[in-house]
PDB file of C-alpha atoms in Angstrom:
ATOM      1  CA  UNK A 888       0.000   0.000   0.000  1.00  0.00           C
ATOM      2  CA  UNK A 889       1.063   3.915   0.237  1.00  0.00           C
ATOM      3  CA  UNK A 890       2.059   3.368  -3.408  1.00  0.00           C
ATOM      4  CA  UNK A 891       2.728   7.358  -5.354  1.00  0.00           C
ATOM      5  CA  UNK A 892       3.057   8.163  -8.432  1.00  0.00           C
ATOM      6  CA  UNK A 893       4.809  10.660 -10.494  1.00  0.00           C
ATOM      7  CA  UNK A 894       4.409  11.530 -14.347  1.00  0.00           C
ATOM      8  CA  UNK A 895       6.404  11.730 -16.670  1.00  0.00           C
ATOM      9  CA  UNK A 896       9.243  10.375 -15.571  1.00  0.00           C
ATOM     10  CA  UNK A 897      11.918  12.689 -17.428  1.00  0.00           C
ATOM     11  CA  UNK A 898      11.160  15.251 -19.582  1.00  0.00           C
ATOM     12  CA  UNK A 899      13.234  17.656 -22.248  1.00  0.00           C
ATOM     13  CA  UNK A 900      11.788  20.739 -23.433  1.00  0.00           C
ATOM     14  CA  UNK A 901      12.901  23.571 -25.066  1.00  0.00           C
ATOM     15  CA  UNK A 902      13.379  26.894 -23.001  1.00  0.00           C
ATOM     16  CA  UNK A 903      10.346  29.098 -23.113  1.00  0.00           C
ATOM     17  CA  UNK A 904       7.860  25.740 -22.557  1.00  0.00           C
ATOM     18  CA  UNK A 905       5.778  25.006 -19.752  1.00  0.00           C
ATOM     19  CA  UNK A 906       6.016  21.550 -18.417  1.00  0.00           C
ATOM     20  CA  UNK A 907       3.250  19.898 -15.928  1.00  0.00           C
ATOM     21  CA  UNK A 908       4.300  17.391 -13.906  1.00  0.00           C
ATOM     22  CA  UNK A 909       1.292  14.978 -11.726  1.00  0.00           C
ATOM     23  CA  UNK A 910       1.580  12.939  -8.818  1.00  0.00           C
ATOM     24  CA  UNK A 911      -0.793  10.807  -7.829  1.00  0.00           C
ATOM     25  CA  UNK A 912      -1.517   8.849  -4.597  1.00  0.00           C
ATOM     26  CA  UNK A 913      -2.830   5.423  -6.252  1.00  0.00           C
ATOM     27  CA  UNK A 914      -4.537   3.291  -2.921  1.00  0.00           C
ATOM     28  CA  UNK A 915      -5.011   6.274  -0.593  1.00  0.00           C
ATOM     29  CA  UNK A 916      -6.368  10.168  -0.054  1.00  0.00           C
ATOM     30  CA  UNK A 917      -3.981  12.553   0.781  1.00  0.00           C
ATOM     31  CA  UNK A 918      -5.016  16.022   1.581  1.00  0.00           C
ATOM     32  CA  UNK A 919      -1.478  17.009   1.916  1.00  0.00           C
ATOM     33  CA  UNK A 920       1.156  16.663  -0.708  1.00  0.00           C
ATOM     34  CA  UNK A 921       4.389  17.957  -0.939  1.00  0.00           C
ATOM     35  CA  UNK A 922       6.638  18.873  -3.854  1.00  0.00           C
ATOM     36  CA  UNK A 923      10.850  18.669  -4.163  1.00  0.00           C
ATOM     37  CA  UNK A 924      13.582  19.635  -5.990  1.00  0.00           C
ATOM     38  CA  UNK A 925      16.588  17.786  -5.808  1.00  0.00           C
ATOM     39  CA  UNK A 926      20.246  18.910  -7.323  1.00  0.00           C
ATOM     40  CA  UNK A 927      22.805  16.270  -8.383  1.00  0.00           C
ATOM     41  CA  UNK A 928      24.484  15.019  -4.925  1.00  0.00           C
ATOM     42  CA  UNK A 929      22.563  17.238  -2.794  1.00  0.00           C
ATOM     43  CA  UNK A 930      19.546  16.903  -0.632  1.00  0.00           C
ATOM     44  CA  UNK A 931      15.978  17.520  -0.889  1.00  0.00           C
ATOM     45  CA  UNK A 932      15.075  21.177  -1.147  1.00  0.00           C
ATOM     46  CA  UNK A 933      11.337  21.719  -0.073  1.00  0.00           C
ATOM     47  CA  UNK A 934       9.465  23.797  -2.456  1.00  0.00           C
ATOM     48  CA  UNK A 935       6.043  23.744  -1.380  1.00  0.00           C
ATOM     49  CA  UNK A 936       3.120  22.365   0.787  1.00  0.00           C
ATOM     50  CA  UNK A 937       0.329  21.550  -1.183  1.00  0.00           C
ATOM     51  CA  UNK A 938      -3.013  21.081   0.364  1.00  0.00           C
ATOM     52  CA  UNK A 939      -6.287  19.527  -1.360  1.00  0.00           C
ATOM     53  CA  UNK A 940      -8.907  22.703  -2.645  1.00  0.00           C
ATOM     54  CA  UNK A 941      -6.685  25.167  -1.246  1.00  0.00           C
ATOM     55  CA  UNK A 942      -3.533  27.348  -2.254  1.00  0.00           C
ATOM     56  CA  UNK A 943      -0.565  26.073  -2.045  1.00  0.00           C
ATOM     57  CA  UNK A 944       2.388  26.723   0.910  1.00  0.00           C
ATOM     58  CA  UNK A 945       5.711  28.081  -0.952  1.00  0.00           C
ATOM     59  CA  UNK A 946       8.699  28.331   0.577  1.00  0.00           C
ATOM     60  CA  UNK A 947      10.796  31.004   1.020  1.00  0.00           C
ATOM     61  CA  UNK A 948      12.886  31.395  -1.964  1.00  0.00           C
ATOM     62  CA  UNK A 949      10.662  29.607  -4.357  1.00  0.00           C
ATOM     63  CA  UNK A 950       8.655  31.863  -7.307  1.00  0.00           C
ATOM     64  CA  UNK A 951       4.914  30.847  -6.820  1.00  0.00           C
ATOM     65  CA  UNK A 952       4.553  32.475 -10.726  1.00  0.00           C
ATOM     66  CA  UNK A 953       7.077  30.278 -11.562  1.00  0.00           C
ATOM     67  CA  UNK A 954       6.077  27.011  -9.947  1.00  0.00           C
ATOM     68  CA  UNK A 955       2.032  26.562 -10.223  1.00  0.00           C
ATOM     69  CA  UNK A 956       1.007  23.902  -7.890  1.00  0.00           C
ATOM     70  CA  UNK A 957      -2.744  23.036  -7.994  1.00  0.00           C
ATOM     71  CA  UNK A 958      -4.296  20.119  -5.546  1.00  0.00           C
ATOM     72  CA  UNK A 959      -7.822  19.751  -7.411  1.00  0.00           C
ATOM     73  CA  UNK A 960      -8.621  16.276  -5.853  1.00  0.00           C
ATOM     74  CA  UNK A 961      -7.746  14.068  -2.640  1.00  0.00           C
ATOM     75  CA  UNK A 962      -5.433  11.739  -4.939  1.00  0.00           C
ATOM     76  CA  UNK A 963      -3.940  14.559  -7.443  1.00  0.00           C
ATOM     77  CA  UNK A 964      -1.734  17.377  -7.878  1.00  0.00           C
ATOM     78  CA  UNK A 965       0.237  19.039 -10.122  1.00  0.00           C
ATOM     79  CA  UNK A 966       3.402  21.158 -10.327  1.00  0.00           C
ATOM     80  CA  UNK A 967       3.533  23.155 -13.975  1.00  0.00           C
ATOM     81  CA  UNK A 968       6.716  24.609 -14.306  1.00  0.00           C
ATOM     82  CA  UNK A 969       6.336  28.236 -16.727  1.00  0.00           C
ATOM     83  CA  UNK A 970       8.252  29.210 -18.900  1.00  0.00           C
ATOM     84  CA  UNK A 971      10.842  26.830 -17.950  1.00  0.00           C
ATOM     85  CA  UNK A 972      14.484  27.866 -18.416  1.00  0.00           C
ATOM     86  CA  UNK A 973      17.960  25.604 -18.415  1.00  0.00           C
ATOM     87  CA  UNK A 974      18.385  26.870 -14.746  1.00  0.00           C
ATOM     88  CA  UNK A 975      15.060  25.097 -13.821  1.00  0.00           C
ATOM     89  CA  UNK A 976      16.882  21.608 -14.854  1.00  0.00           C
ATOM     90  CA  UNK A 977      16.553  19.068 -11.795  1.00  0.00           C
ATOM     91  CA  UNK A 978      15.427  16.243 -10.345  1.00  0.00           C
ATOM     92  CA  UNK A 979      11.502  16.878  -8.801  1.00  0.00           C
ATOM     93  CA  UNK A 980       9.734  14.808  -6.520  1.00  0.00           C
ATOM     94  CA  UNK A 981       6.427  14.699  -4.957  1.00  0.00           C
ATOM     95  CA  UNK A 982       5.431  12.809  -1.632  1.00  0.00           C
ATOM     96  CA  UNK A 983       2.129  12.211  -0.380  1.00  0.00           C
ATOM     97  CA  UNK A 984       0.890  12.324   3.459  1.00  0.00           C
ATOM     98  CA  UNK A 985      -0.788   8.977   3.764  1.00  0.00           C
ATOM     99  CA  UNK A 986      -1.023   6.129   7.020  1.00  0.00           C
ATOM    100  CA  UNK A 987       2.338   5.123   8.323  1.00  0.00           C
ATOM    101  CA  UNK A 988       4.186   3.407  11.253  1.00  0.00           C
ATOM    102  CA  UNK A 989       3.209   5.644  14.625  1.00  0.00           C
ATOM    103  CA  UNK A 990       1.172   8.407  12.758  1.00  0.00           C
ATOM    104  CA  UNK A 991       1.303   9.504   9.420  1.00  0.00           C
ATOM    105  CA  UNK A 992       4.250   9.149   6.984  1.00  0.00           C
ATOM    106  CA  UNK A 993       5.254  10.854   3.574  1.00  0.00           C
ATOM    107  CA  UNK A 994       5.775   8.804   0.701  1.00  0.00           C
ATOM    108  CA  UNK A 995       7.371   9.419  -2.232  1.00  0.00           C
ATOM    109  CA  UNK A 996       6.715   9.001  -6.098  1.00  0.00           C
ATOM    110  CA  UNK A 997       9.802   7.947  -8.217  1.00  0.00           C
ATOM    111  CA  UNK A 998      10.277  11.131  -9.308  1.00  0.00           C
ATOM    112  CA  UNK A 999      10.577  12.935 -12.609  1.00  0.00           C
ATOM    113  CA  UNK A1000      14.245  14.313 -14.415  1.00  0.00           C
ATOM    114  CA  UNK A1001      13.335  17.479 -16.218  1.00  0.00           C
ATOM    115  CA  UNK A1002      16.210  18.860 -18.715  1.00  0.00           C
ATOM    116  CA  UNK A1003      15.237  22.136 -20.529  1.00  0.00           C
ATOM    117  CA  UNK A1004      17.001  22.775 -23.509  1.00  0.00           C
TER     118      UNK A1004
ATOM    119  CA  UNK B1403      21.974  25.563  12.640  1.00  0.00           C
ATOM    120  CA  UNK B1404      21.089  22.848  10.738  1.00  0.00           C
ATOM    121  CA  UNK B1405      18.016  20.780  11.868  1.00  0.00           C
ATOM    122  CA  UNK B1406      19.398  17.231  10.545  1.00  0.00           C
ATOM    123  CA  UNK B1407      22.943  16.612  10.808  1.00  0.00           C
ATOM    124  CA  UNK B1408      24.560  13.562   8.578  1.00  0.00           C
ATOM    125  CA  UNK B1409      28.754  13.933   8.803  1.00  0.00           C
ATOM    126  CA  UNK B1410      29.486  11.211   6.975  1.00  0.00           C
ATOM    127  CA  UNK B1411      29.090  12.406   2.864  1.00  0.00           C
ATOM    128  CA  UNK B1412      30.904   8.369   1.733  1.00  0.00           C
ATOM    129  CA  UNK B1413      30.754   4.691   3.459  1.00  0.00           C
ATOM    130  CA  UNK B1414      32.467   2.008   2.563  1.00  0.00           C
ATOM    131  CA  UNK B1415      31.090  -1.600   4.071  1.00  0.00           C
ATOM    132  CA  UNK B1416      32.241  -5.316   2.842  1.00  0.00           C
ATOM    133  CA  UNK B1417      29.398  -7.414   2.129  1.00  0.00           C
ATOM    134  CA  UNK B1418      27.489  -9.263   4.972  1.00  0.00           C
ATOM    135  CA  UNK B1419      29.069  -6.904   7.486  1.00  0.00           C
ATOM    136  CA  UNK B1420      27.150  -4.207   9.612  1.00  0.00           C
ATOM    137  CA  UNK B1421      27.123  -0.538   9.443  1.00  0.00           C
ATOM    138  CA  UNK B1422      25.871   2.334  11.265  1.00  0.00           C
ATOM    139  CA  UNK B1423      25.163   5.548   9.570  1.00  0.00           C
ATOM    140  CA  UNK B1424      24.805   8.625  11.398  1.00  0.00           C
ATOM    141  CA  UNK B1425      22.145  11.376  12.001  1.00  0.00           C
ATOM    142  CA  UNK B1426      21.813  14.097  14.662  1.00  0.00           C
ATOM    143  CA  UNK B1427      18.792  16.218  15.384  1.00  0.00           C
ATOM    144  CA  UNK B1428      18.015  19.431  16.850  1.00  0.00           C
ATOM    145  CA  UNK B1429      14.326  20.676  17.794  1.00  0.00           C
ATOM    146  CA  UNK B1430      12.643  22.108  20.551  1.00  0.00           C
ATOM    147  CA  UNK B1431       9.393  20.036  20.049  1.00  0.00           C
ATOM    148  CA  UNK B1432       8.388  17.097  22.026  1.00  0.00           C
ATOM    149  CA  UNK B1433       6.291  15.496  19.611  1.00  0.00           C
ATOM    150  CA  UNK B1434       8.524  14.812  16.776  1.00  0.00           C
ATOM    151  CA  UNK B1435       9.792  11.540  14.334  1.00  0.00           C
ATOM    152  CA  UNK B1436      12.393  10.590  12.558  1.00  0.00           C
ATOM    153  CA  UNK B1437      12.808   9.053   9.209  1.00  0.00           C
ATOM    154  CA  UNK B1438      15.110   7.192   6.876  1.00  0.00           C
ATOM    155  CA  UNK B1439      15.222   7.083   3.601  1.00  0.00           C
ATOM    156  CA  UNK B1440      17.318   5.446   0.860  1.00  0.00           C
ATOM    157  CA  UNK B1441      18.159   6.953  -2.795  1.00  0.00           C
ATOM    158  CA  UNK B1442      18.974   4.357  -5.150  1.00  0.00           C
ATOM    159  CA  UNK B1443      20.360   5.716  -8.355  1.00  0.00           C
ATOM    160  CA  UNK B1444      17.108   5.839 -10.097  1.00  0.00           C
ATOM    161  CA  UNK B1445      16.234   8.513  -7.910  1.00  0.00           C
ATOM    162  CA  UNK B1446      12.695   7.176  -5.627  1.00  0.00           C
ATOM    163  CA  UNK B1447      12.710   7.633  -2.274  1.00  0.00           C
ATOM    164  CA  UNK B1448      12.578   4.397  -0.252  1.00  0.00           C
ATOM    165  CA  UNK B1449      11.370   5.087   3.341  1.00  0.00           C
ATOM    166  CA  UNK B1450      13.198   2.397   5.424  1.00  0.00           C
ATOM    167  CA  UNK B1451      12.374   3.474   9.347  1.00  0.00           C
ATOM    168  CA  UNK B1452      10.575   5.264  11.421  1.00  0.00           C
ATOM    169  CA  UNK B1453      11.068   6.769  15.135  1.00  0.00           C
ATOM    170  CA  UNK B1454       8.467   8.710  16.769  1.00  0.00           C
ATOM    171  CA  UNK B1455      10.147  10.981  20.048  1.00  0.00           C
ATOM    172  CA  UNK B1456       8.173   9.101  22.382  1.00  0.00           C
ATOM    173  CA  UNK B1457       8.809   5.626  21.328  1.00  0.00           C
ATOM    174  CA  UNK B1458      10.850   4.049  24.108  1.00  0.00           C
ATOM    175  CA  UNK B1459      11.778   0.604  22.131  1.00  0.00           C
ATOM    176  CA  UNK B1460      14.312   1.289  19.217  1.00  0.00           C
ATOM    177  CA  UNK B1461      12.547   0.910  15.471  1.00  0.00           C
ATOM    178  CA  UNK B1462      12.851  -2.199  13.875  1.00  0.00           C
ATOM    179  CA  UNK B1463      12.607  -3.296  10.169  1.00  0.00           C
ATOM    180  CA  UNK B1464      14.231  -6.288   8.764  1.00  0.00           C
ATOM    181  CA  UNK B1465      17.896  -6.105   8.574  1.00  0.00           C
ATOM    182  CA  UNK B1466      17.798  -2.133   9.699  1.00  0.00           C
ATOM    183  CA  UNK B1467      17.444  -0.546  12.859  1.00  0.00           C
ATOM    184  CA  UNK B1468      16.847   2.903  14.539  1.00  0.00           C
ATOM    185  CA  UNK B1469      19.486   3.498  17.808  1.00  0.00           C
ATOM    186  CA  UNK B1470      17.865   6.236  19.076  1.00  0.00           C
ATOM    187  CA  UNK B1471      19.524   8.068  21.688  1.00  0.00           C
ATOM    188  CA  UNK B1472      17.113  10.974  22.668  1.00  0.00           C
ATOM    189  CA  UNK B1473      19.308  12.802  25.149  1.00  0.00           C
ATOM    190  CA  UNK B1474      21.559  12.962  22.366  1.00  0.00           C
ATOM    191  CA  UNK B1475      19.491  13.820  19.793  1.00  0.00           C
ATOM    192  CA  UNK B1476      20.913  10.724  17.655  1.00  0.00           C
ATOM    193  CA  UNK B1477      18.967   8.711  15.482  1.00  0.00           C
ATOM    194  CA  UNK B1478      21.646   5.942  13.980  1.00  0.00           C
ATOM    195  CA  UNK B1479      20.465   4.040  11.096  1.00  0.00           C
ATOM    196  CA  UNK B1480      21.975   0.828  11.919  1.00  0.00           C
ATOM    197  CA  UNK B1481      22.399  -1.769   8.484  1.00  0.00           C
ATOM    198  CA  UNK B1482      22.922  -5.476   9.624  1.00  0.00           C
ATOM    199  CA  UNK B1483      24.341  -7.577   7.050  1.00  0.00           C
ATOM    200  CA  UNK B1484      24.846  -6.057   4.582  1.00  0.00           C
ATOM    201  CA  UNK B1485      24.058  -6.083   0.853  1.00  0.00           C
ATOM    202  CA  UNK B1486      25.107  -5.162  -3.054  1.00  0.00           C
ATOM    203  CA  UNK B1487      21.811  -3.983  -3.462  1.00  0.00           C
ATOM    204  CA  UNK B1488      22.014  -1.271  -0.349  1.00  0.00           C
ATOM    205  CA  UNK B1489      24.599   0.975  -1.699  1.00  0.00           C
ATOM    206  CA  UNK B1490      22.763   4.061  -2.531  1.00  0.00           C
ATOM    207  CA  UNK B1491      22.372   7.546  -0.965  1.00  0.00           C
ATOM    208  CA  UNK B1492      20.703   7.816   2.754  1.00  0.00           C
ATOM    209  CA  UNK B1493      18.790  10.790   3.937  1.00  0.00           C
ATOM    210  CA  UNK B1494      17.627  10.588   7.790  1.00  0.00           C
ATOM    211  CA  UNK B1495      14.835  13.192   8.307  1.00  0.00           C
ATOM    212  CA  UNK B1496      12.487  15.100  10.411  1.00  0.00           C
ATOM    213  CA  UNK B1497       9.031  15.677  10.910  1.00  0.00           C
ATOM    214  CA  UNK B1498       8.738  18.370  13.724  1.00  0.00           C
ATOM    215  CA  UNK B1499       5.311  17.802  15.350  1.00  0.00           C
ATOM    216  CA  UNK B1500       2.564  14.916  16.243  1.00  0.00           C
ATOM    217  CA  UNK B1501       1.250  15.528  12.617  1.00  0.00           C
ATOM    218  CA  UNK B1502       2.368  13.577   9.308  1.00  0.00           C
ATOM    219  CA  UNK B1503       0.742  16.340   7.527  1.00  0.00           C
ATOM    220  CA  UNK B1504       4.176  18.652   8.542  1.00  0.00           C
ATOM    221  CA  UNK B1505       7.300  19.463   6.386  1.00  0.00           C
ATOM    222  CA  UNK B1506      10.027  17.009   6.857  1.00  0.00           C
ATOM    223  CA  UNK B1507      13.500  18.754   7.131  1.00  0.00           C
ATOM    224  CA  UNK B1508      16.393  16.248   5.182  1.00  0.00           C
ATOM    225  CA  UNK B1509      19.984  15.882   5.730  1.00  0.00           C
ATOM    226  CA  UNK B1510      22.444  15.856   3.544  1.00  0.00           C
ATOM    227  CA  UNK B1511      22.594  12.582   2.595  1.00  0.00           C
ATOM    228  CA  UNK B1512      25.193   9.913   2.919  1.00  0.00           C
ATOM    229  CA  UNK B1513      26.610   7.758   0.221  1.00  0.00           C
ATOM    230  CA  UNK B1514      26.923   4.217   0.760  1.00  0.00           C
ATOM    231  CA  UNK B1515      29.012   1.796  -1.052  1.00  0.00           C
ATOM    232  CA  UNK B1516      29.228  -2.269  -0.492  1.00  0.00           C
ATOM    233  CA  UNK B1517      31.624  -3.925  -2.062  1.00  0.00           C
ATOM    234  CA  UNK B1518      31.796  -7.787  -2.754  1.00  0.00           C
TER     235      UNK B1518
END
């Protein structure tokens, strides 16, 4: 169970595109989801909290214009990056809020490599 | 200061032996947990263990296991026999709070290697 999925899995685009990534909680609701970007050999960078019919929590530092997050349903959401430029290249990773050992635990979908051109 | 502390960037373990990679904390909550999770080079995040602040019996899963040592604010990730298939990057992590709804703060990761 707590199974999440992320799609596509890479991308390329040319600079100027928009890209939308979904991730998708496939055998449970999750009212909070979370979205990632990750740099080669670093750690996870927290970008924003994103919370089912509601607007979404950015973190300092991160361009809400830039980095659309919607949460239209208790198993969806979906990051669009705008007007994506070769700086916006990185590894991005959802995880959903779902049952877990002593509480709640976040899971994570597998993922998705975006390389803009 | 850094909430999750990992000081070890590269491990190196032989097959079938143990290992112990390490994470320090720092919060003010009571109510918090602790997480590992392991990077394979494909890039998903495998969550491993758990460790909720009051637990008094160390997590177990399989061949790993949380040493939690809360007056030191160290949550080990402890690796017991150990196999090709774990090398990979490990984050420990931290959820600050009773709720799994909260951010989780990572470390930096640490690499690990096993060699035949």
């Amino acid at each position: 169970g707590a199974v999440v999925s992320q799609h596509p899995s890479w991308v390329i685009c040319k600079s100027g595109t928009s890209v939308k990534i979904e991730c998708r909680s496939l055998d449970f609701q999750a009212t909070t989801m979370f979205w990632y970007r990750q740099f080669p050999k670093q750690s996870l960078m927290l970008m924003a909290t994103s919370n089912e019919g509601s607007k979404a929590t950015y973190e300092q530092g991160v361009e809400k214009d830039k980095f659309l997050i919607n949460h239209a349903s208790l198993t969806l959401s979906t990051l669009t990056v705008t007007s994506a430029h070769p700086e916006d290249s990185s590894f991005y990773i959802c995880s959903a809020g779902g049952p877990g050992q002593g509480g709640d635990t976040q899971y994570f979908g597998p993922g998705t490599r975006l390389t803009v051109l | 200061a850094q909430k999750i502390t990992q000081t070890q960037p590269g491990m190196f373990v032989q097959e079938k032996e143990a290992v112990t990679l390490d994470c320090t904390y720092d919060t003010s909550d009571q109510s918090y947990g602790l997480f590992w999770y392991k990077q394979p080079s494909s890039g998903e995040m495998i969550f491993l263990i758990y460790q909720g602040s009051y637990d008094e019996q160390n997590a177990t899963e399989g061949r790993y296991s949380l040493n939690f040592q809360k007056a030191r604010k160290s949550a080990n990730l402890v690796i017991s026999a150990s196999q090709l298939g774990d090398s990979a990057m490990y984050f420990c992590a931290m959820r600050e709070g009773p709720s799994g709804y909260s951010t989780l703060t990572f470390g930096k990761g640490t690499m690990l290697l096993v060699s035949p």
